[in-house]
Amino acid sequence: MAKAQDFRAMTVDQLDDELVKLKKEQFNLRFQKATGQLENTSRVRQVRRDIARIRTVATVKRGEAAAKA
């Protein structure tokens, strides 16, 4: 589980890449859950929260960039 502090150190492009990676993982976890193969059920919650953290940090960074322009 990453911290918001780690995400704030990334650029917007890096955040977008990380978001895509987590969305793929979330899809795979949902698929495993549906087929009864999911072992670590807490990972679903961690991924969901990390996605929310990334989206929040990316929104703030984009807002700061727009304010500077």
PDB file of C-alpha atoms in Angstrom:
ATOM      1  CA  MET A   1       0.000   0.000   0.000  1.00  0.00           C
ATOM      2  CA  ALA A   2       1.473   3.283  -1.091  1.00  0.00           C
ATOM      3  CA  LYS A   3       1.098   6.504   0.809  1.00  0.00           C
ATOM      4  CA  ALA A   4      -0.201   9.791  -0.573  1.00  0.00           C
ATOM      5  CA  GLN A   5       3.245  11.212   0.161  1.00  0.00           C
ATOM      6  CA  ASP A   6       4.747   8.779  -2.367  1.00  0.00           C
ATOM      7  CA  PHE A   7       2.165   9.783  -4.959  1.00  0.00           C
ATOM      8  CA  ARG A   8       2.816  13.506  -4.429  1.00  0.00           C
ATOM      9  CA  ALA A   9       6.457  12.951  -5.419  1.00  0.00           C
ATOM     10  CA  MET A  10       5.383  11.602  -8.827  1.00  0.00           C
ATOM     11  CA  THR A  11       4.653  13.601 -11.967  1.00  0.00           C
ATOM     12  CA  VAL A  12       1.158  13.642 -13.466  1.00  0.00           C
ATOM     13  CA  ASP A  13       2.276  11.240 -16.208  1.00  0.00           C
ATOM     14  CA  GLN A  14       3.673   8.813 -13.638  1.00  0.00           C
ATOM     15  CA  LEU A  15       0.408   9.034 -11.706  1.00  0.00           C
ATOM     16  CA  ASP A  16      -1.550   8.232 -14.862  1.00  0.00           C
ATOM     17  CA  ASP A  17       0.653   5.190 -15.511  1.00  0.00           C
ATOM     18  CA  GLU A  18       0.237   4.000 -11.922  1.00  0.00           C
ATOM     19  CA  LEU A  19      -3.524   4.500 -12.194  1.00  0.00           C
ATOM     20  CA  VAL A  20      -3.692   2.294 -15.299  1.00  0.00           C
ATOM     21  CA  LYS A  21      -1.662  -0.391 -13.517  1.00  0.00           C
ATOM     22  CA  LEU A  22      -3.932  -0.325 -10.466  1.00  0.00           C
ATOM     23  CA  LYS A  23      -7.089  -0.409 -12.595  1.00  0.00           C
ATOM     24  CA  LYS A  24      -5.795  -3.576 -14.296  1.00  0.00           C
ATOM     25  CA  GLU A  25      -5.016  -5.091 -10.917  1.00  0.00           C
ATOM     26  CA  GLN A  26      -8.485  -4.147  -9.675  1.00  0.00           C
ATOM     27  CA  PHE A  27     -10.066  -5.865 -12.675  1.00  0.00           C
ATOM     28  CA  ASN A  28      -8.006  -9.007 -12.085  1.00  0.00           C
ATOM     29  CA  LEU A  29      -8.916  -9.025  -8.384  1.00  0.00           C
ATOM     30  CA  ARG A  30     -12.618  -8.690  -9.190  1.00  0.00           C
ATOM     31  CA  PHE A  31     -12.314 -11.532 -11.671  1.00  0.00           C
ATOM     32  CA  GLN A  32     -10.561 -13.727  -9.081  1.00  0.00           C
ATOM     33  CA  LYS A  33     -13.240 -12.904  -6.535  1.00  0.00           C
ATOM     34  CA  ALA A  34     -16.012 -13.869  -8.942  1.00  0.00           C
ATOM     35  CA  THR A  35     -14.362 -17.209  -9.711  1.00  0.00           C
ATOM     36  CA  GLY A  36     -13.586 -17.930  -6.062  1.00  0.00           C
ATOM     37  CA  GLN A  37      -9.810 -17.798  -6.525  1.00  0.00           C
ATOM     38  CA  LEU A  38      -9.122 -14.647  -4.512  1.00  0.00           C
ATOM     39  CA  GLU A  39      -6.929 -15.405  -1.498  1.00  0.00           C
ATOM     40  CA  ASN A  40      -6.017 -11.932  -0.204  1.00  0.00           C
ATOM     41  CA  THR A  41      -9.391 -10.206   0.072  1.00  0.00           C
ATOM     42  CA  SER A  42      -7.931  -7.129   1.778  1.00  0.00           C
ATOM     43  CA  ARG A  43      -5.996  -6.296  -1.399  1.00  0.00           C
ATOM     44  CA  VAL A  44      -9.271  -5.275  -3.086  1.00  0.00           C
ATOM     45  CA  ARG A  45      -9.739  -2.521  -0.512  1.00  0.00           C
ATOM     46  CA  GLN A  46      -6.093  -1.418  -0.686  1.00  0.00           C
ATOM     47  CA  VAL A  47      -6.189  -1.086  -4.467  1.00  0.00           C
ATOM     48  CA  ARG A  48      -9.475   0.821  -4.382  1.00  0.00           C
ATOM     49  CA  ARG A  49      -8.075   3.301  -1.868  1.00  0.00           C
ATOM     50  CA  ASP A  50      -4.798   3.700  -3.762  1.00  0.00           C
ATOM     51  CA  ILE A  51      -6.793   4.521  -6.904  1.00  0.00           C
ATOM     52  CA  ALA A  52      -8.672   7.200  -4.959  1.00  0.00           C
ATOM     53  CA  ARG A  53      -5.398   8.612  -3.588  1.00  0.00           C
ATOM     54  CA  ILE A  54      -3.864   8.812  -7.057  1.00  0.00           C
ATOM     55  CA  ARG A  55      -6.934  10.506  -8.499  1.00  0.00           C
ATOM     56  CA  THR A  56      -6.955  13.055  -5.679  1.00  0.00           C
ATOM     57  CA  VAL A  57      -3.253  13.882  -5.996  1.00  0.00           C
ATOM     58  CA  ALA A  58      -3.487  14.086  -9.810  1.00  0.00           C
ATOM     59  CA  THR A  59      -6.451  16.464  -9.566  1.00  0.00           C
ATOM     60  CA  VAL A  60      -4.549  18.724  -7.164  1.00  0.00           C
ATOM     61  CA  LYS A  61      -1.449  18.714  -9.375  1.00  0.00           C
ATOM     62  CA  ARG A  62      -3.485  19.524 -12.485  1.00  0.00           C
ATOM     63  CA  GLY A  63      -5.187  22.358 -10.604  1.00  0.00           C
ATOM     64  CA  GLU A  64      -1.845  23.790  -9.526  1.00  0.00           C
ATOM     65  CA  ALA A  65      -0.549  23.587 -13.087  1.00  0.00           C
ATOM     66  CA  ALA A  66      -3.643  25.407 -14.376  1.00  0.00           C
ATOM     67  CA  ALA A  67      -3.269  28.101 -11.718  1.00  0.00           C
ATOM     68  CA  LYS A  68       0.323  28.748 -12.777  1.00  0.00           C
ATOM     69  CA  ALA A  69      -0.590  29.002 -16.461  1.00  0.00           C
TER      70      ALA A  69
END
